[in-house]
Short mmCIF file of C-alpha atoms in Angstrom, two decimals:
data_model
loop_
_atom_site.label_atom_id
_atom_site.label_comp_id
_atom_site.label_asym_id
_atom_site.label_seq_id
_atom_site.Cartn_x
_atom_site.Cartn_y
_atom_site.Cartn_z
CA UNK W 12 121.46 106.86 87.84
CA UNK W 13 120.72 104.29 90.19
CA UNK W 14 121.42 100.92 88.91
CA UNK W 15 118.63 98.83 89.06
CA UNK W 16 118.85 95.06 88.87
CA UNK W 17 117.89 91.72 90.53
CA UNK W 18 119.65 92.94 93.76
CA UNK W 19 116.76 94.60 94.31
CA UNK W 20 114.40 91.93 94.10
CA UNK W 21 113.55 91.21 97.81
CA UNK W 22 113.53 94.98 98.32
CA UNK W 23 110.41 94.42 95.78
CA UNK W 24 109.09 92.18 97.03
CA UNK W 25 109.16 93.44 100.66
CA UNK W 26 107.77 96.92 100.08
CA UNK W 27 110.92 98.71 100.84
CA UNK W 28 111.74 100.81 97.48
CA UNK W 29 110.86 104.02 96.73
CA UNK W 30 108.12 105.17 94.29
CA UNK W 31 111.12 105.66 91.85
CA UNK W 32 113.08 102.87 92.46
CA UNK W 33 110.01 100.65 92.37
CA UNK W 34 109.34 102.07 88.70
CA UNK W 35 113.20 101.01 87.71
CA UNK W 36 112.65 97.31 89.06
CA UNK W 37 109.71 97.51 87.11
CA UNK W 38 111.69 98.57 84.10
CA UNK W 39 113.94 95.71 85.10
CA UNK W 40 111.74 93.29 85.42
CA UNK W 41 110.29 93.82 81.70
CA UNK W 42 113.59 92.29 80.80
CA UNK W 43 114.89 89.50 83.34
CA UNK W 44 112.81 86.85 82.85
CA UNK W 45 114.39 85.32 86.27
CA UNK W 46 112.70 87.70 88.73
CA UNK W 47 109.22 88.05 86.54
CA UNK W 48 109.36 84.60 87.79
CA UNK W 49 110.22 84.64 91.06
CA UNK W 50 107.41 87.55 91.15
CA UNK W 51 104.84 85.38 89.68
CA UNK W 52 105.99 82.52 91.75
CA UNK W 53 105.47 84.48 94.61
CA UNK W 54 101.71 85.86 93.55
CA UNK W 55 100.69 82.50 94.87
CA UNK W 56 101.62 82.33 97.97
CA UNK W 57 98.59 84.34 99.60
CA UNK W 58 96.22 80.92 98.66
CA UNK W 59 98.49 79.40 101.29
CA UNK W 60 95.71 81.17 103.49
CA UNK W 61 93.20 79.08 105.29
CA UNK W 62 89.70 80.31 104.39
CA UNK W 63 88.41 83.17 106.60
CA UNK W 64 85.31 84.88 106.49
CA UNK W 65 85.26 88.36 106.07
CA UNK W 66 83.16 90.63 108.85
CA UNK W 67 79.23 91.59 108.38
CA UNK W 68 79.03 94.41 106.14
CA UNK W 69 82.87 94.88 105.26
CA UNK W 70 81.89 95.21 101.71
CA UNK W 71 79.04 98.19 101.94
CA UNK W 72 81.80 99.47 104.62
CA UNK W 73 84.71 99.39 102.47
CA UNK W 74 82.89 100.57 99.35
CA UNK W 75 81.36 103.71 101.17
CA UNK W 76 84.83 104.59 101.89
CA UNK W 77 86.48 103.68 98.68
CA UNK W 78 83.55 105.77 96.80
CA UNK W 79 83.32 108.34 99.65
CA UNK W 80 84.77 111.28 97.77
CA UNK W 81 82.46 111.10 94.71
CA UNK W 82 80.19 113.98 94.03
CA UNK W 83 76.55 114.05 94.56
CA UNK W 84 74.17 113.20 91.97
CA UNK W 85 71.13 115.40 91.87
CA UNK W 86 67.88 114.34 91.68
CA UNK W 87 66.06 116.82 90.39
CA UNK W 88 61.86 116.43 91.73
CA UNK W 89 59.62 115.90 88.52
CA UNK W 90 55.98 115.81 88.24
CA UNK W 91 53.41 113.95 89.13
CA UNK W 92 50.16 111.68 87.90
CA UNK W 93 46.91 112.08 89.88
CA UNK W 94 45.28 109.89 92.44
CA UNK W 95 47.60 107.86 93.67
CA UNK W 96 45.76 106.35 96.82
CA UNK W 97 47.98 104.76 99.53
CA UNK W 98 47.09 102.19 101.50
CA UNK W 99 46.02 103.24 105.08
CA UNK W 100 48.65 102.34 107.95
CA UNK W 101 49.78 102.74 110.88
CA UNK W 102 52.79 104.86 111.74
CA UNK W 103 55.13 104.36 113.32
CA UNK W 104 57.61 107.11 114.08
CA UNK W 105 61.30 106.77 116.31
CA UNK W 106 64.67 108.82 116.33
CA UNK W 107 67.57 108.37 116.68
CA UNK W 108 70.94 109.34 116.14
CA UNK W 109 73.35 107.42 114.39
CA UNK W 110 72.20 106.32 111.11
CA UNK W 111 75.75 106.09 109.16
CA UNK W 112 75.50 102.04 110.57
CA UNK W 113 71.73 101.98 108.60
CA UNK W 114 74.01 103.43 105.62
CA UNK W 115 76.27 101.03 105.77
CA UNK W 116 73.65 97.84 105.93
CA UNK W 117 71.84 99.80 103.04
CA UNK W 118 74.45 100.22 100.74
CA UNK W 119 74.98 96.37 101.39
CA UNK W 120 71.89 95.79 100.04
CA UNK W 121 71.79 97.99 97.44
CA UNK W 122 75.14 96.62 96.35
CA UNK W 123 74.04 92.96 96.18
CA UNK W 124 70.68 93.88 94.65
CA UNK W 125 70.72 97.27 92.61
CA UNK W 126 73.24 99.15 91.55
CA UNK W 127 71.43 102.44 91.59
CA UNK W 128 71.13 103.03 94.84
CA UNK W 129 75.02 102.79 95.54
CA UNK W 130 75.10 105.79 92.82
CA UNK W 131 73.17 107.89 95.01
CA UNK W 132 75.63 107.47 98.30
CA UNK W 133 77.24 111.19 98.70
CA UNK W 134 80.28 112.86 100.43
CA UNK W 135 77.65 114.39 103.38
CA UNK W 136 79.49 111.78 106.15
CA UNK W 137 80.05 114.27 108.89
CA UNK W 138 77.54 116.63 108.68
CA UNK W 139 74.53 116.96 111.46
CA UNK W 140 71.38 115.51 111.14
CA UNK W 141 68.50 116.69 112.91
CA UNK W 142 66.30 114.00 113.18
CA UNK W 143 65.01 110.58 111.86
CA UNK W 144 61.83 108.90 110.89
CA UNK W 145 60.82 105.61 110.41
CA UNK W 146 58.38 103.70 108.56
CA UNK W 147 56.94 100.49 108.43
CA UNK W 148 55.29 99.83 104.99
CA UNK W 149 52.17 98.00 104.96
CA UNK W 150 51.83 95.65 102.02
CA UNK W 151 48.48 95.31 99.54
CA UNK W 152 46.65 92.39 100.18
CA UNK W 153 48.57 90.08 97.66
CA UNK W 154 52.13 90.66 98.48
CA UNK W 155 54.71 89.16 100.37
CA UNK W 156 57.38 91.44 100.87
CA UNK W 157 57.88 93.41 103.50
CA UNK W 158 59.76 96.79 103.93
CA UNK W 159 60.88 100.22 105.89
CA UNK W 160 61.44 103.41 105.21
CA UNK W 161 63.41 105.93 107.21
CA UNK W 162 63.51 109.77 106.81
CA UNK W 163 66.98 111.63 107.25
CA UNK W 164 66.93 115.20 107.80
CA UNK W 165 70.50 116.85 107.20
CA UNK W 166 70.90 120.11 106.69
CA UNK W 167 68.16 120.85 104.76
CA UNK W 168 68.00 117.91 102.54
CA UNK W 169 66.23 114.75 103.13
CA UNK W 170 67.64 111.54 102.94
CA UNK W 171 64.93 108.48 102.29
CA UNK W 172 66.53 104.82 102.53
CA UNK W 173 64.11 101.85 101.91
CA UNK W 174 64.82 98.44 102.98
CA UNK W 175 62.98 95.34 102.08
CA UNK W 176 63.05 91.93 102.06
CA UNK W 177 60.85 89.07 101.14
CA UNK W 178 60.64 90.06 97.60
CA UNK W 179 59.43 87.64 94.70
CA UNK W 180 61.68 87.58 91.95
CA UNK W 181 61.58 90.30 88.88
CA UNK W 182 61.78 89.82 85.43
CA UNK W 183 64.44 91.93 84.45
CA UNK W 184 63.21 94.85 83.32
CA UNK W 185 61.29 95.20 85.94
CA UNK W 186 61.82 97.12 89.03
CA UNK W 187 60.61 98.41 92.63
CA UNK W 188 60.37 102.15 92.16
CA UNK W 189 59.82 104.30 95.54
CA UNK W 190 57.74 107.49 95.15
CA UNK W 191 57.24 109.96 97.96
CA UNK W 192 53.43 111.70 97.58
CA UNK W 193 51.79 115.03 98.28
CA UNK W 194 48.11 115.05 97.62
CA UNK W 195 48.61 112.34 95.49
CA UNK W 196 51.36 113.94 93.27
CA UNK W 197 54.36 111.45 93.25
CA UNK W 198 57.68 111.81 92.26
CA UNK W 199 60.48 109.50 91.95
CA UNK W 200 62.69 108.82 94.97
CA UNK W 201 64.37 105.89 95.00
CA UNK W 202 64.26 102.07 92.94
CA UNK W 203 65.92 98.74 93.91
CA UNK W 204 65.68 94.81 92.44
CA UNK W 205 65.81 92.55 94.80
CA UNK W 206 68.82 90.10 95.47
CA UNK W 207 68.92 86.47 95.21
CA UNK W 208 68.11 86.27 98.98
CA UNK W 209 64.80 88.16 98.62
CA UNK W 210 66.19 91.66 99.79
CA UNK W 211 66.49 95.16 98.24
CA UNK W 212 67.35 98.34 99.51
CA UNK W 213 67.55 102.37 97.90
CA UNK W 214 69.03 105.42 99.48
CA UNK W 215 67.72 109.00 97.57
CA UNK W 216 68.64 112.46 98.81
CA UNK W 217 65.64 115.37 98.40
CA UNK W 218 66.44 118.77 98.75
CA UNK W 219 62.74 119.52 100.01
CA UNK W 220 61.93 119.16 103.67
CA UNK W 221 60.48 115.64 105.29
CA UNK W 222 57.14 117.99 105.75
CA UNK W 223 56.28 118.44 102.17
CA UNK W 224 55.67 115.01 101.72
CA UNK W 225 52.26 113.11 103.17
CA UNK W 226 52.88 109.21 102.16
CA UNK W 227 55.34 106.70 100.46
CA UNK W 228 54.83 104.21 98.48
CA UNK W 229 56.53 101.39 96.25
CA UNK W 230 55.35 100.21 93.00
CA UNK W 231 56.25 97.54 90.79
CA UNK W 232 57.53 99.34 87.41
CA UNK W 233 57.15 97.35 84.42
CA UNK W 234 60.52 99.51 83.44
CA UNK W 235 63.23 101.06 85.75
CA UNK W 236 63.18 104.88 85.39
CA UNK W 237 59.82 105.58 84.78
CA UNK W 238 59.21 109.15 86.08
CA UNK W 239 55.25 108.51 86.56
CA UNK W 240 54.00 105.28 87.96
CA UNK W 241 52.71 102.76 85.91
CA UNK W 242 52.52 99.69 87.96
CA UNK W 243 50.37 99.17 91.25
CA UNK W 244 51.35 100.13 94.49
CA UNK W 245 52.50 96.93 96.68
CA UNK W 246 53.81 98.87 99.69
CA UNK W 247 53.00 102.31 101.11
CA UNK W 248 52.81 104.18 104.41
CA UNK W 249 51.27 107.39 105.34
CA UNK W 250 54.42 110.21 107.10
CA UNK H 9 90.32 83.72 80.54
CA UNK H 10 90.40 84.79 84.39
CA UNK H 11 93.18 86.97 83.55
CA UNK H 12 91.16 88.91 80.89
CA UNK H 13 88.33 89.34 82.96
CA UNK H 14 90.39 91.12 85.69
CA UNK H 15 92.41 92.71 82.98
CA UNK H 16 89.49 94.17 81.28
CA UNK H 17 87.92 94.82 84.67
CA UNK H 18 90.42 96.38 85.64
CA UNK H 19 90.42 98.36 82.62
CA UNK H 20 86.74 99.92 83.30
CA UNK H 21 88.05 100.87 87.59
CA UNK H 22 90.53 103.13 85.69
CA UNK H 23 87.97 104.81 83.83
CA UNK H 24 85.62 104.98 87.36
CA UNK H 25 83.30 102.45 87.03
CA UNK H 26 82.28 101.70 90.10
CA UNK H 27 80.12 98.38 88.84
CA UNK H 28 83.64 97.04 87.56
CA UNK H 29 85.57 97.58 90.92
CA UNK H 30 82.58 95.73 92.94
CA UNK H 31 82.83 92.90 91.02
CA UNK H 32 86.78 93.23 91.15
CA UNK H 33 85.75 93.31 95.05
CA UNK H 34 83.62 90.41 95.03
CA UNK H 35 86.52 88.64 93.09
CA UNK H 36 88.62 89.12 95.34
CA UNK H 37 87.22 89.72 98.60
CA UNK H 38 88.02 86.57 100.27
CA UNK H 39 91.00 85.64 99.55
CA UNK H 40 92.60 88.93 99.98
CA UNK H 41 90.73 88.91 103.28
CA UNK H 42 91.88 85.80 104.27
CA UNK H 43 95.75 86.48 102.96
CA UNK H 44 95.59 90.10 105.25
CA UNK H 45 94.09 87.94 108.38
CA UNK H 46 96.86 85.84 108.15
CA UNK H 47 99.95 88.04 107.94
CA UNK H 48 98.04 90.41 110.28
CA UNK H 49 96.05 88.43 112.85
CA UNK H 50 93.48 90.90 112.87
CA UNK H 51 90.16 91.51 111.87
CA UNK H 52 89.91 95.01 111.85
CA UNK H 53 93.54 95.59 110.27
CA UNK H 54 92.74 93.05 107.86
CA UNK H 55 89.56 95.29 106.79
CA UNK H 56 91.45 98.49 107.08
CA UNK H 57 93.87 96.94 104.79
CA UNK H 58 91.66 95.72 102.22
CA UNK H 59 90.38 99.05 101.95
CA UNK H 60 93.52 100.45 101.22
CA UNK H 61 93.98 97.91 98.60
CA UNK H 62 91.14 99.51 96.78
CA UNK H 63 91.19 102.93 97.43
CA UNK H 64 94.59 102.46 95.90
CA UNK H 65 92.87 100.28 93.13
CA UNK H 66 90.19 103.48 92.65
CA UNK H 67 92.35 106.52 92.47
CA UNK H 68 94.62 104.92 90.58
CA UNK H 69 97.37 105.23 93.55
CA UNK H 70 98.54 101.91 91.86
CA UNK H 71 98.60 101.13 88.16
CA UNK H 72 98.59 97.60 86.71
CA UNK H 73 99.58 97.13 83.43
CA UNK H 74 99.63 93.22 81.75
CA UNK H 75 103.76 93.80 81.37
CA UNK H 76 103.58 93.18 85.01
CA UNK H 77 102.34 89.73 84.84
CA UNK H 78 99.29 88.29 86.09
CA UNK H 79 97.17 90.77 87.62
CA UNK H 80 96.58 88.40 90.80
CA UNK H 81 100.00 89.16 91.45
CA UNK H 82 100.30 92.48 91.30
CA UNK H 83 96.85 92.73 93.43
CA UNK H 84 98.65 90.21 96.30
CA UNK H 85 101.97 92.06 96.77
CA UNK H 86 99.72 95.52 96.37
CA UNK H 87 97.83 93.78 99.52
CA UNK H 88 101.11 92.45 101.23
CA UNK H 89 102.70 95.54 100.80
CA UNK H 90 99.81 97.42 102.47
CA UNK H 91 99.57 94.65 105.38
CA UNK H 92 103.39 95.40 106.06
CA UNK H 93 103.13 99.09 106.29
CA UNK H 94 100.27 98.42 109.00
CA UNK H 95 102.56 95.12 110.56
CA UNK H 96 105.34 98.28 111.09
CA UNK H 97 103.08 101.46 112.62
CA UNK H 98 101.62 98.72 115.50
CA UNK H 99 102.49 96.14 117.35
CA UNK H 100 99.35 95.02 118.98
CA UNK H 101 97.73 91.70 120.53
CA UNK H 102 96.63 89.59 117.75
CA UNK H 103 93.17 88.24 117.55
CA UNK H 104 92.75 84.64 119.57
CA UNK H 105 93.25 81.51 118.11
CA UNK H 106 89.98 80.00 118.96
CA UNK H 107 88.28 82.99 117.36
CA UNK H 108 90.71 82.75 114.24
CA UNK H 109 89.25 79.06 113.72
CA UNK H 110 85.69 80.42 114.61
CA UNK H 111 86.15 82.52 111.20
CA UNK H 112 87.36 80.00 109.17
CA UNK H 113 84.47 79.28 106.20
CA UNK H 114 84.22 77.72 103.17
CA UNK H 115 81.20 79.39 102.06
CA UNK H 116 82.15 81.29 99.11
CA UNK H 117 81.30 80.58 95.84
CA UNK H 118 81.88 77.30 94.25
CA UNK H 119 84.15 78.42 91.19
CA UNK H 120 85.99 80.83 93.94
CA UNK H 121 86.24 77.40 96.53
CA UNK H 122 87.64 75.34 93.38
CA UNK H 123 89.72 77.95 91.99
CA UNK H 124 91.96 78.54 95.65
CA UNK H 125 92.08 74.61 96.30
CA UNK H 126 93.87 74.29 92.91
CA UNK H 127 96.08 77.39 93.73
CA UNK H 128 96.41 76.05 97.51
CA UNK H 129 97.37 72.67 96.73
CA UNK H 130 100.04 73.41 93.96
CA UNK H 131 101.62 76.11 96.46
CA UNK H 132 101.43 73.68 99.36
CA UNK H 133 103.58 70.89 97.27
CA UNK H 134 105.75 74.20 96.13
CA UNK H 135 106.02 74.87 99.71
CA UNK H 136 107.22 71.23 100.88
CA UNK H 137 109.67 70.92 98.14
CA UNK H 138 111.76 73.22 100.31
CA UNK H 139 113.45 72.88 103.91
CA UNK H 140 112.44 73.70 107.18
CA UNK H 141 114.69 76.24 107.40
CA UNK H 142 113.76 77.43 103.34
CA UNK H 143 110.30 77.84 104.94
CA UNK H 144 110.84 79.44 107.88
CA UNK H 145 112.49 82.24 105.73
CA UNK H 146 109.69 82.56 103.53
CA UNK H 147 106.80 83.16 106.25
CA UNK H 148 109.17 85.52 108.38
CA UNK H 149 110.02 87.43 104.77
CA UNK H 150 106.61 87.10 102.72
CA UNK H 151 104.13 86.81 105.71
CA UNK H 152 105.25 88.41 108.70
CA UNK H 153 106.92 91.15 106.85
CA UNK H 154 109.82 90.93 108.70
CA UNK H 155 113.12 92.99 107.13
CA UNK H 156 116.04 91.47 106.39
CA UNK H 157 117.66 93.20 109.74
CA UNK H 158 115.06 91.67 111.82
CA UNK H 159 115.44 88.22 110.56
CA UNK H 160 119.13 88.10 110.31
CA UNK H 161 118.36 89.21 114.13
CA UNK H 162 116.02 86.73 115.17
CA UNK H 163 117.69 83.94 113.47
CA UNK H 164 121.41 84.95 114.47
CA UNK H 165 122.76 84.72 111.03
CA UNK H 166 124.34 87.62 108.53
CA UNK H 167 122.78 89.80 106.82
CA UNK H 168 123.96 88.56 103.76
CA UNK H 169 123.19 84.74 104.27
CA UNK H 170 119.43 85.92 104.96
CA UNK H 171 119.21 87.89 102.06
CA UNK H 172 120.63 84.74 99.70
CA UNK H 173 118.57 82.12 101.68
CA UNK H 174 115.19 84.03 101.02
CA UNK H 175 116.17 84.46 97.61
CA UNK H 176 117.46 81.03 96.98
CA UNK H 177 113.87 80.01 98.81
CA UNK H 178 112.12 82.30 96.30
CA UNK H 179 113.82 80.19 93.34
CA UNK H 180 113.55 77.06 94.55
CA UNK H 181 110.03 77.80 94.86
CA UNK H 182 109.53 79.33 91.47
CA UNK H 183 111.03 75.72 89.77
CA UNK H 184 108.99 73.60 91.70
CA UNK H 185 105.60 75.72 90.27
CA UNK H 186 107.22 75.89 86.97
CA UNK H 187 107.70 72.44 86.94
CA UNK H 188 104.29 71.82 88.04
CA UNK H 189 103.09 74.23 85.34
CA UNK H 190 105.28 72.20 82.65
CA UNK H 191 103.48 68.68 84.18
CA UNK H 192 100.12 70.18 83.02
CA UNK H 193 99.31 70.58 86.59
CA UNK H 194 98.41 74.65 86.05
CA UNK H 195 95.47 75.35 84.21
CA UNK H 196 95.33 78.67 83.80
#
């Protein structure tokens, strides 16, 4: 057995043990109160560091990664409520190629303003998608915000990830629920809150095809989860 | 208080709550950034390492328990130990200084801001309660992530002598916080 004892401190300290010999210092350190406080002592030393700000988007970056190799969710399609009636817009279609950046700056938002969306975020990195569609989404007459919606065909599935900003605050039950629309049949596809900044952003993966829908829209739910909307529509576009 | 927070954060990462480990991430985002920039005098190692940090942190590669002591210190040397695997695979250009004092902020939340001056300024006296040479030791050692070969090769002394001087740094160190913490000066 390999004896263990303060001689092995720096080692510690330095990163230098093995897995197993770290565990025994460990053990050791239970015990001498000595190094537990030259451990501690040393705990402090990172505030020595001047203040530095971190990069644009580290967070949703780092998070993406750190959650990469969760499974998917499902999100099964439910049924619908009649006349829905979106308001008429223009549209306003463009590909291109690499959304994993969009991703990234969506899962920002969705981290600083709704956890939900951040749920959604799957393990399909890496595979090819075929083609992307965006939306600009025209507000009713009384409200502020703004948003945009973009379509993400991947193997079959679709991807939808709204973004908006200049959003009044909610009460807290409350919350913007997306709904993708076919002949005025919604179903659930997305929901954020916004941030203290005004922002909010959702990311929801369809299995059905970009073509079965014909609008999207946003309401404002009186309730998160609501699987038929009950609140007005405050943002829609026509696909 | 702080220590329960993290503790019981901690607590829900280890059961995969992903809410807990954001706000473990927002926690601790900045200083741990800010510690990696400086022992690694990069940006994008400083990110890669930080994500290390809590992929480690998520799949449990890394298991804090309270026996350990504070969990701020097991997160650091987690963080320094991760920024001295990377400081050993590469020896590249380091970023500028001008754009090094570009990033410097103070922007982060008040509580955070008030929480690291305290910390800062009761390691800073720590700090200049030892020598030059005390010093020295401690940034090649702790910071740079130097090995005691290197030093003892850099600074032309024994292997031995560096390995007592760090240590005897380390202590030295340690009374001066204690001391401080004794004083009433730590509030944890």
């Amino acid at each position: 057995m390999t004896n263990i004892d303060c001689d092995y401190l720096l080692d510690y300290l330095n990163g230098t043990l093995s897995i197993d010999e770290v565990q025994q210092f460990e053990e050791h350190l239970k015990t001498c109160t000595e190094c537990q406080e030259i451990v501690e002592a040393t705990g402090q030393l990172p505030y020595l560091a001047d203040p530095v700000e971190p990069p644009t988007a580290m967070k949703a970056r780092i998070l993406a990664n750190v959650f990469e190799e969760e499974p998917v969710q499902d999100n099964p399609t439910v049924a619908l409520k009649p006349a829905m009636s979106a308001i008429p817009i223009r549209k306003n279609k463009s590909r291109r190629n690499t959304w994993k950046p969009l991703l990234a700056a969506v899962l920002l938002l969705s981290l600083l303003g709704n956890g939900y969306a951040f749920f959604q975020l799957s393990d399909k990195e890496g595979g090819p998608e075929t083609a992307i569609q965006s939306f600009q989404l025209e507000p009713n007459a009384a409200f502020s915000g703004t948003a945009t919606a973009e379509l993400i065909e991947e193997d079959g599935l679709v991807n939808l990830v709204v973004q908006a900003d200049r959003l009044a605050e909610l009460d807290a039950s409350q919350v913007y629920q997306v709904w993708l629309i076919k002949d005025g049949k919604p179903i659930p596809a997305g929901a954020f809150s916004p941030n203290p900044n005004g922002e909010g952003a959702s990311y929801y993966q369809l299995e059905e095809t970009a073509a079965e829908w014909d609008t999207i829209a946003v309401t404002l739910e009186p309730k998160a989860g609501n699987q038929l909307p009950e609140g007005e529509i405050v943002l829609s576009s026509e696909i | 208080m702080e220590k329960s927070t993290d503790t019981n954060l901690y607590m829900r990462v280890s059961q995969q709550d992903k809410a807990a480990l954001e706000q473990l991430y927002d926690r601790y985002e900045k200083i741990l950034f800010s510690f990696l920039y400086k022992m690694l005098e990069d940006r994008e190692l400083a990110e890669e390492a930080l994500q290390e940090v809590f992929i480690k942190i998520w799949r449990g590669k890394g298991v804090y328990d309270e026996s350990k002591g504070k969990f701020t210190s097991w997160l650091f040397r987690m963080a320094q130990n991760t920024a001295i695997d990377l400081i050993r695979k590469r020896k590249q250009p380091s970023v500028p200084i001008e754009e090094a004092a570009q990033m410097v902020s103070n922007d982060a939340p008040v509580e955070q801001q008030v929480e690291w001056q305290e910390e800062k300024s009761q390691i800073e006296m720590a700090v200049q309660h030892l020598s030059a040479e005390q010093q020295k030791m401690i940034d090649l050692f702790y910071f740079k992530g130097h090995t005691h070969e290197t030093i003892a090769d850099m600074c032309n002394i024994p292997l031995g002598t560096v390995k007592s001087r760090i240590r005897l740094a380390l202590k030295k160190l340690k009374i001066s916080l204690h001391g401080m913490q004794e004083r009433g000066a730590y509030d944890d």
